[in-house]
């Protein structure tokens, strides 16, 4: 392995990885540009095994997308619709509760709740939704609302981020998913999601949540018009934020799906690109405990391979996730826990069912 890495001209990075030394932005750019995927993957695997051994985590979870009505209408998104659109929908709190009730017979431990930036739903709707979910399934962990939604809720309530987060926690919020981060670069935001909360604003929500003791995830939407330097700037800002607060649990690189978006003329990401993003993020984000290969976006087969390229988590059973589906995702929404276990075992890893905060529920 050392020989392969040296031959790829990455010997100095191997030395840093072995010494646990932080990689620079320049190192990150060399890794992204290296044509030697196996060398980059082997480096990432060293970090992956040092941090998580052979463990490969999954969760028994459910997604609820309560409404696709959105005022931001980002160019890379096929999910958000204007209120007048024929495809626009919104669920009542009762309908959200019914979605939870439908699956009470399954051993689900987490519900992932996200939606668009709705122009009219009142603040009370969001609190009632959290309380309603807990009424139906009191022990479930609610991972809800991207940083963009949280900032919108603070605006709606006329309160500080801190007070808003406290209200949400009192109503049942357990943690915050990683969506809405996209690429922090103002250039990319201006070109693809001008109306969305800024990168700075997104990071402020995450850091405020961490200070209150909430754990959050982070994402990066790659494979559209961003440059390698913009990806690294994004990763660097996340790494700095994590140095400050240590509240991020998992980083999830999200592969851009062009279908039905305003960027539909762009190509889908390639397998090489997907694995590179997993590997470089594992190497660069030295202070993040977990890297997720989200099977819904990169497909179960590649998510399985990603377990040898830096990823230690596959996400979970999911079902009814609409954001990828609307943008042409081909993986289907649901995977049985037995299938996740099989994929992990075949990859030579140890399947571990976890809860949201990575407490072990069952080792296989
Ligand atoms: O915020 C939107 C992205 C995100 C597209 O925290 C797209 O564990 C690809 O954040 N192609 C939502 N991506 C999904 C998300 C997520 C998923 C699973 C687990 C977790 C976690 C977080 O999806 C959005 C946006 O960044 N997105 N459109 C698209 N066409």
Short mmCIF file of C-alpha atoms and ligand atoms in Angstrom, two decimals:
data_model
loop_
_atom_site.label_atom_id
_atom_site.label_comp_id
_atom_site.label_asym_id
_atom_site.label_seq_id
_atom_site.Cartn_x
_atom_site.Cartn_y
_atom_site.Cartn_z
CA UNK A 1 0.00 0.00 0.00
CA UNK A 2 2.79 2.42 0.93
CA UNK A 3 4.43 1.78 -2.41
CA UNK A 4 1.21 2.55 -4.28
CA UNK A 5 0.74 5.79 -2.33
CA UNK A 6 4.37 6.81 -2.89
CA UNK A 7 4.11 6.03 -6.59
CA UNK A 8 1.03 8.26 -6.75
CA UNK A 9 3.22 11.10 -5.42
CA UNK A 10 1.28 11.22 -2.15
CA UNK A 11 4.04 9.97 0.18
CA UNK A 12 4.17 13.26 2.11
CA UNK A 13 0.41 13.06 2.73
CA UNK A 14 0.81 9.46 3.95
CA UNK A 15 3.44 10.68 6.42
CA UNK A 16 1.03 13.34 7.71
CA UNK A 17 -1.81 10.81 7.99
CA UNK A 18 0.40 8.41 9.92
CA UNK A 19 1.44 11.18 12.31
CA UNK A 20 -2.14 12.37 12.74
CA UNK A 21 -1.13 15.74 11.28
CA UNK A 22 -3.80 18.00 9.83
CA UNK A 23 -3.98 18.21 6.01
CA UNK A 24 -3.76 21.60 4.31
CA UNK A 25 -6.09 22.96 1.64
CA UNK A 26 -3.29 22.34 -0.84
CA UNK A 27 -3.08 18.67 0.25
CA UNK A 28 -6.83 18.43 -0.27
CA UNK A 29 -6.54 19.83 -3.79
CA UNK A 30 -3.79 17.31 -4.65
CA UNK A 31 -5.98 14.47 -3.38
CA UNK A 32 -8.98 15.67 -5.42
CA UNK A 33 -6.77 16.01 -8.53
CA UNK A 34 -4.94 12.71 -8.12
CA UNK A 35 -5.90 10.20 -10.81
CA UNK A 36 -5.02 7.38 -8.41
CA UNK A 37 -8.34 6.64 -6.73
CA UNK A 38 -6.99 3.58 -4.93
CA UNK A 39 -4.13 5.54 -3.38
CA UNK A 40 -6.51 8.27 -2.17
CA UNK A 41 -8.97 5.63 -0.93
CA UNK A 42 -6.24 3.72 0.96
CA UNK A 43 -5.22 6.92 2.73
CA UNK A 44 -8.84 7.58 3.71
CA UNK A 45 -9.24 4.00 4.85
CA UNK A 46 -6.35 4.42 7.29
CA UNK A 47 -8.19 7.30 8.97
CA UNK A 48 -11.52 5.48 8.79
CA UNK A 49 -10.12 2.41 10.55
CA UNK A 50 -8.26 4.48 13.12
CA UNK A 51 -11.46 6.30 14.06
CA UNK A 52 -14.08 3.58 13.64
CA UNK A 53 -12.27 0.26 13.26
CA UNK A 54 -14.30 -2.15 11.19
CA UNK A 55 -17.61 -0.73 12.35
CA UNK A 56 -20.15 0.20 9.69
CA UNK A 57 -23.21 1.89 11.11
CA UNK A 58 -26.81 2.01 9.97
CA UNK A 59 -30.04 3.21 11.54
CA UNK A 60 -33.66 2.12 11.44
CA UNK A 61 -35.19 5.42 10.33
CA UNK A 62 -38.05 7.06 8.50
CA UNK A 63 -38.17 10.28 6.47
CA UNK A 64 -41.08 12.73 6.45
CA UNK A 65 -41.00 15.65 3.98
CA UNK A 66 -43.92 17.68 5.37
CA UNK A 67 -44.17 20.15 2.46
CA UNK A 68 -42.38 20.92 -0.80
CA UNK A 69 -43.66 24.50 -0.96
CA UNK A 70 -40.61 26.73 -0.97
CA UNK A 71 -39.78 30.38 -1.51
CA UNK A 72 -36.09 29.73 -2.24
CA UNK A 73 -36.47 27.62 -5.40
CA UNK A 74 -32.79 26.71 -5.69
CA UNK A 75 -31.58 25.82 -9.17
CA UNK A 76 -30.20 22.43 -8.08
CA UNK A 77 -33.42 21.32 -6.38
CA UNK A 78 -36.28 19.41 -7.98
CA UNK A 79 -38.22 19.08 -4.75
CA UNK A 80 -39.17 22.70 -3.91
CA UNK A 81 -42.23 24.15 -5.70
CA UNK A 82 -43.97 27.51 -5.64
CA UNK A 83 -47.26 27.55 -3.73
CA UNK A 84 -49.26 27.86 -6.97
CA UNK A 85 -47.66 24.78 -8.58
CA UNK A 86 -49.88 21.79 -9.31
CA UNK A 87 -47.24 19.62 -7.67
CA UNK A 88 -47.15 21.67 -4.45
CA UNK A 89 -48.25 19.85 -1.28
CA UNK A 90 -48.29 20.36 2.46
CA UNK A 91 -49.21 17.91 5.18
CA UNK A 92 -51.31 18.83 8.16
CA UNK A 93 -49.95 17.90 11.57
CA UNK A 94 -52.55 15.08 11.59
CA UNK A 95 -51.17 13.77 8.29
CA UNK A 96 -47.61 13.82 9.65
CA UNK A 97 -48.84 11.91 12.72
CA UNK A 98 -50.54 9.39 10.43
CA UNK A 99 -47.20 8.80 8.64
CA UNK A 100 -45.59 7.96 11.98
CA UNK A 101 -48.57 5.80 13.02
CA UNK A 102 -48.38 3.81 9.75
CA UNK A 103 -45.00 2.39 10.77
CA UNK A 104 -45.47 1.87 14.50
CA UNK A 105 -45.00 -1.87 14.00
CA UNK A 106 -41.42 -1.33 12.74
CA UNK A 107 -38.47 -0.85 15.13
CA UNK A 108 -37.81 2.72 13.93
CA UNK A 109 -35.67 4.83 16.26
CA UNK A 110 -35.37 8.07 14.27
CA UNK A 111 -37.55 10.24 12.10
CA UNK A 112 -35.85 12.70 9.73
CA UNK A 113 -38.16 15.65 9.08
CA UNK A 114 -37.38 18.34 6.49
CA UNK A 115 -39.32 20.52 4.08
CA UNK A 116 -39.17 23.69 2.01
CA UNK A 117 -39.20 27.29 3.24
CA UNK A 118 -42.95 27.67 3.37
CA UNK A 119 -44.26 31.23 2.97
CA UNK A 120 -47.33 30.83 5.20
CA UNK A 121 -47.19 28.02 7.75
CA UNK A 122 -47.08 29.60 11.23
CA UNK A 123 -44.41 28.95 13.89
CA UNK A 124 -46.97 26.97 15.91
CA UNK A 125 -47.28 24.42 13.06
CA UNK A 126 -43.64 23.33 13.51
CA UNK A 127 -43.93 23.05 17.29
CA UNK A 128 -47.22 21.17 16.98
CA UNK A 129 -45.67 18.81 14.44
CA UNK A 130 -42.82 17.93 16.82
CA UNK A 131 -45.23 17.45 19.74
CA UNK A 132 -47.59 15.42 17.53
CA UNK A 133 -44.82 13.03 16.46
CA UNK A 134 -43.84 12.50 20.09
CA UNK A 135 -47.47 11.86 21.05
CA UNK A 136 -47.68 9.03 18.52
CA UNK A 137 -44.22 7.61 19.19
CA UNK A 138 -42.77 9.07 22.42
CA UNK A 139 -39.43 7.26 22.32
CA UNK A 140 -38.53 8.27 18.73
CA UNK A 141 -35.60 10.65 18.15
CA UNK A 142 -36.66 13.56 15.95
CA UNK A 143 -33.87 14.81 13.69
CA UNK A 144 -35.54 17.77 12.06
CA UNK A 145 -35.20 20.99 10.06
CA UNK A 146 -32.09 21.99 8.15
CA UNK A 147 -30.18 25.06 9.32
CA UNK A 148 -32.07 26.98 6.64
CA UNK A 149 -35.44 26.02 8.11
CA UNK A 150 -34.24 26.80 11.65
CA UNK A 151 -33.16 30.32 10.61
CA UNK A 152 -36.58 30.75 8.95
CA UNK A 153 -38.32 29.62 12.16
CA UNK A 154 -36.31 32.13 14.18
CA UNK A 155 -37.48 34.86 11.75
CA UNK A 156 -41.08 33.63 11.99
CA UNK A 157 -41.05 33.61 15.77
CA UNK A 158 -39.29 36.98 16.03
CA UNK A 159 -36.91 35.41 18.55
CA UNK A 160 -33.19 34.72 18.71
CA UNK A 161 -31.81 31.49 17.24
CA UNK A 162 -31.06 30.33 20.75
CA UNK A 163 -34.60 30.86 22.04
CA UNK A 164 -36.08 29.29 18.90
CA UNK A 165 -33.89 26.21 19.31
CA UNK A 166 -34.92 25.97 22.97
CA UNK A 167 -38.61 26.05 21.95
CA UNK A 168 -37.99 23.32 19.37
CA UNK A 169 -36.14 21.14 21.87
CA UNK A 170 -38.96 21.60 24.42
CA UNK A 171 -41.41 20.45 21.72
CA UNK A 172 -39.37 17.30 20.95
CA UNK A 173 -36.44 18.15 18.63
CA UNK A 174 -33.51 15.80 19.24
CA UNK A 175 -30.90 16.87 16.68
CA UNK A 176 -30.48 18.70 13.37
CA UNK A 177 -29.76 17.07 10.00
CA UNK A 178 -27.04 18.34 7.69
CA UNK A 179 -29.04 19.73 4.75
CA UNK A 180 -29.04 23.25 3.39
CA UNK A 181 -25.27 23.69 3.58
CA UNK A 182 -24.87 23.19 -0.23
CA UNK A 183 -21.53 24.91 -0.99
CA UNK A 184 -20.79 27.85 1.31
CA UNK A 185 -19.04 29.91 -1.38
CA UNK A 186 -20.95 33.17 -2.02
CA UNK A 187 -20.26 32.71 -5.75
CA UNK A 188 -22.00 29.33 -5.82
CA UNK A 189 -24.87 30.55 -3.66
CA UNK A 190 -25.39 33.56 -5.92
CA UNK A 191 -25.48 31.37 -9.02
CA UNK A 192 -27.57 28.50 -7.67
CA UNK A 193 -29.52 29.53 -4.58
CA UNK A 194 -29.52 33.28 -4.29
CA UNK A 195 -32.44 33.47 -1.87
CA UNK A 196 -31.13 30.86 0.52
CA UNK A 197 -29.58 31.55 3.93
CA UNK A 198 -25.86 32.38 3.49
CA UNK A 199 -23.11 29.93 4.37
CA UNK A 200 -22.25 32.11 7.35
CA UNK A 201 -25.87 31.99 8.48
CA UNK A 202 -25.93 28.19 8.16
CA UNK A 203 -22.76 27.85 10.23
CA UNK A 204 -24.16 30.20 12.87
CA UNK A 205 -27.24 27.98 13.29
CA UNK A 206 -25.02 24.90 13.67
CA UNK A 207 -22.68 26.53 16.19
CA UNK A 208 -25.58 27.97 18.21
CA UNK A 209 -27.17 24.51 18.33
CA UNK A 210 -23.88 22.97 19.46
CA UNK A 211 -23.54 25.52 22.25
CA UNK A 212 -26.95 24.42 23.51
CA UNK A 213 -25.78 20.81 23.52
CA UNK A 214 -27.53 19.73 20.32
CA UNK A 215 -25.65 17.53 17.85
CA UNK A 216 -25.93 18.35 14.15
CA UNK A 217 -24.76 16.94 10.82
CA UNK A 218 -23.23 18.70 7.84
CA UNK A 219 -23.45 18.14 4.09
CA UNK A 220 -21.89 19.40 0.88
CA UNK A 221 -23.75 19.25 -2.44
CA UNK A 222 -21.04 18.48 -5.01
CA UNK A 223 -20.93 17.74 -8.72
CA UNK A 224 -22.62 20.82 -10.24
CA UNK A 225 -20.72 24.06 -10.94
CA UNK A 226 -18.44 24.24 -7.91
CA UNK A 227 -14.64 24.12 -8.22
CA UNK A 228 -12.30 21.92 -6.20
CA UNK A 229 -11.13 25.06 -4.38
CA UNK A 230 -14.74 25.90 -3.42
CA UNK A 231 -15.26 22.38 -2.07
CA UNK A 232 -12.14 22.71 0.04
CA UNK A 233 -13.16 26.14 1.29
CA UNK A 234 -16.46 24.54 2.38
CA UNK A 235 -14.68 21.66 4.15
CA UNK A 236 -12.24 24.08 5.77
CA UNK A 237 -15.06 26.22 7.20
CA UNK A 238 -16.69 23.09 8.60
CA UNK A 239 -13.41 21.95 10.13
CA UNK A 240 -12.90 25.37 11.75
CA UNK A 241 -16.47 25.38 13.12
CA UNK A 242 -15.92 21.90 14.54
CA UNK A 243 -12.70 23.08 16.22
CA UNK A 244 -14.80 25.73 17.96
CA UNK A 245 -17.80 23.70 19.10
CA UNK A 246 -17.22 19.97 18.48
CA UNK A 247 -20.95 19.45 17.89
CA UNK A 248 -20.94 17.90 14.41
CA UNK A 249 -21.51 14.17 14.34
CA UNK A 250 -21.47 13.20 10.68
CA UNK A 251 -20.51 14.66 7.34
CA UNK A 252 -22.50 13.57 4.30
CA UNK A 253 -21.25 14.44 0.80
CA UNK A 254 -24.38 14.73 -1.39
CA UNK A 255 -24.03 13.83 -5.09
CA UNK A 256 -25.88 16.27 -7.33
CA UNK A 257 -28.84 14.74 -9.22
CA UNK A 258 -29.69 16.96 -12.21
CA UNK A 259 -33.03 15.58 -13.43
CA UNK A 260 -36.01 17.98 -13.20
CA UNK A 261 -33.78 20.81 -11.92
CA UNK A 262 -32.78 24.07 -13.60
CA UNK A 263 -29.31 22.54 -14.00
CA UNK A 264 -30.67 19.51 -15.86
CA UNK A 265 -28.13 19.91 -18.68
CA UNK A 266 -25.29 18.95 -16.31
CA UNK A 267 -24.16 15.33 -16.08
CA UNK A 268 -24.72 13.07 -13.12
CA UNK A 269 -21.69 12.53 -10.91
CA UNK A 270 -19.46 9.54 -11.69
CA UNK A 271 -18.52 6.73 -9.32
CA UNK A 272 -14.95 8.03 -9.18
CA UNK A 273 -16.19 11.50 -8.22
CA UNK A 274 -18.46 10.06 -5.51
CA UNK A 275 -15.70 7.95 -3.96
CA UNK A 276 -13.20 10.83 -4.15
CA UNK A 277 -15.58 13.08 -2.21
CA UNK A 278 -16.02 10.45 0.48
CA UNK A 279 -12.27 9.87 0.70
CA UNK A 280 -11.15 13.51 0.66
CA UNK A 281 -13.75 14.49 3.25
CA UNK A 282 -12.62 11.62 5.51
CA UNK A 283 -9.02 12.80 5.21
CA UNK A 284 -9.67 16.53 5.50
CA UNK A 285 -12.33 16.55 8.24
CA UNK A 286 -10.02 15.08 10.87
CA UNK A 287 -12.30 16.32 13.68
CA UNK A 288 -15.54 14.73 12.40
CA UNK A 289 -16.28 11.35 13.98
CA UNK A 290 -18.30 9.95 11.05
CA UNK A 291 -18.58 10.10 7.26
CA UNK A 292 -21.78 8.83 5.67
CA UNK A 293 -22.09 7.17 2.27
CA UNK A 294 -25.76 8.01 1.77
CA UNK A 295 -27.04 5.08 -0.30
CA UNK A 296 -30.14 6.95 -1.50
CA UNK A 297 -27.93 9.43 -3.38
CA UNK A 298 -24.97 7.29 -4.50
CA UNK A 299 -26.81 3.97 -4.80
CA UNK A 300 -26.47 0.95 -2.50
CA UNK A 301 -23.66 -0.62 -4.55
CA UNK A 302 -21.38 2.41 -4.38
CA UNK A 303 -22.33 3.10 -0.74
CA UNK A 304 -21.09 -0.44 -0.03
CA UNK A 305 -17.77 0.23 -1.79
CA UNK A 306 -17.52 3.60 0.01
CA UNK A 307 -17.09 1.63 3.26
CA UNK A 308 -13.50 0.98 2.05
CA UNK A 309 -12.93 4.60 0.94
CA UNK A 310 -13.53 6.46 4.20
CA UNK A 311 -17.22 6.01 4.97
CA UNK A 312 -18.29 4.27 8.19
CA UNK A 313 -22.05 4.84 7.93
CA UNK A 314 -24.68 4.02 5.29
CA UNK A 315 -27.64 5.94 6.77
CA UNK A 316 -30.65 3.67 7.11
CA UNK A 317 -33.91 2.17 5.99
CA UNK A 318 -35.26 5.65 4.99
CA UNK A 319 -38.44 5.14 2.88
CA UNK A 320 -40.37 7.98 1.22
CA UNK A 321 -37.47 10.40 0.78
CA UNK A 322 -38.59 12.78 -1.93
CA UNK A 323 -35.64 15.15 -2.44
CA UNK A 324 -33.47 12.66 -4.31
CA UNK A 325 -36.44 10.88 -5.86
CA UNK A 326 -37.75 14.09 -7.50
CA UNK A 327 -34.29 14.78 -8.96
CA UNK A 328 -34.09 11.37 -10.67
CA UNK A 329 -32.56 9.23 -7.89
CA UNK A 330 -32.69 5.62 -9.03
CA UNK A 331 -32.07 3.79 -5.77
CA UNK A 332 -35.70 3.69 -4.64
CA UNK A 333 -36.60 5.01 -1.25
CA UNK A 334 -36.49 1.98 0.99
CA UNK A 335 -33.91 -0.58 2.01
CA UNK A 336 -34.58 -3.41 4.46
CA UNK A 337 -32.29 -3.66 7.49
CA UNK A 338 -31.39 -7.19 6.38
CA UNK A 339 -30.15 -5.83 3.05
CA UNK A 340 -28.05 -3.14 4.78
CA UNK A 341 -26.54 -5.86 6.99
CA UNK A 342 -25.78 -8.04 3.96
CA UNK A 343 -24.09 -5.18 2.08
CA UNK A 344 -21.95 -4.28 5.12
CA UNK A 345 -20.95 -7.90 5.78
CA UNK A 346 -19.97 -8.43 2.15
CA UNK A 347 -17.75 -5.35 2.39
CA UNK A 348 -15.88 -7.10 5.20
CA UNK A 349 -17.15 -4.69 7.84
CA UNK A 350 -19.05 -5.18 11.08
CA UNK A 351 -22.74 -4.13 10.82
CA UNK A 352 -23.86 -2.06 13.78
CA UNK A 353 -27.36 -0.75 14.20
CA UNK A 354 -27.02 2.62 15.94
CA UNK A 355 -29.34 5.28 17.26
CA UNK A 356 -29.05 8.88 16.07
CA UNK A 357 -26.26 9.69 18.53
CA UNK A 358 -24.29 6.55 17.62
CA UNK A 359 -25.19 4.56 20.72
CA UNK A 360 -25.04 0.91 19.72
CA UNK A 361 -28.46 -0.75 19.47
CA UNK A 362 -27.30 -4.07 18.07
CA UNK A 363 -24.05 -5.54 16.79
CA UNK A 364 -24.26 -8.20 14.11
O1 LIG B 1 -30.53 20.27 1.72
C1 LIG B 1 -31.31 19.16 -3.00
C2 LIG B 1 -29.70 18.41 -1.19
C3 LIG B 1 -30.37 18.02 0.93
C4 LIG B 1 -30.61 17.97 -4.63
O2 LIG B 1 -28.09 14.81 8.04
C5 LIG B 1 -29.85 17.64 -3.51
O3 LIG B 1 -27.92 12.66 8.08
C6 LIG B 1 -28.65 16.12 -4.74
O4 LIG B 1 -29.39 16.93 3.71
N1 LIG B 1 -29.32 16.42 -5.87
C7 LIG B 1 -31.34 17.20 1.78
N2 LIG B 1 -28.89 16.72 -3.55
C8 LIG B 1 -30.78 15.84 2.14
C9 LIG B 1 -29.89 15.89 3.34
C10 LIG B 1 -29.62 14.67 4.12
C11 LIG B 1 -29.95 13.44 3.61
C12 LIG B 1 -29.69 12.30 4.37
C13 LIG B 1 -29.14 12.37 5.62
C14 LIG B 1 -28.83 13.62 6.13
C15 LIG B 1 -28.24 13.72 7.50
C16 LIG B 1 -29.04 14.79 5.39
O5 LIG B 1 -30.30 17.47 -0.36
C17 LIG B 1 -30.74 19.43 0.65
C18 LIG B 1 -29.80 19.75 -0.49
O6 LIG B 1 -28.52 20.06 -0.01
N3 LIG B 1 -30.31 18.41 -2.52
N4 LIG B 1 -31.50 18.90 -4.30
C19 LIG B 1 -30.30 17.32 -5.87
N5 LIG B 1 -30.96 17.62 -6.98
#
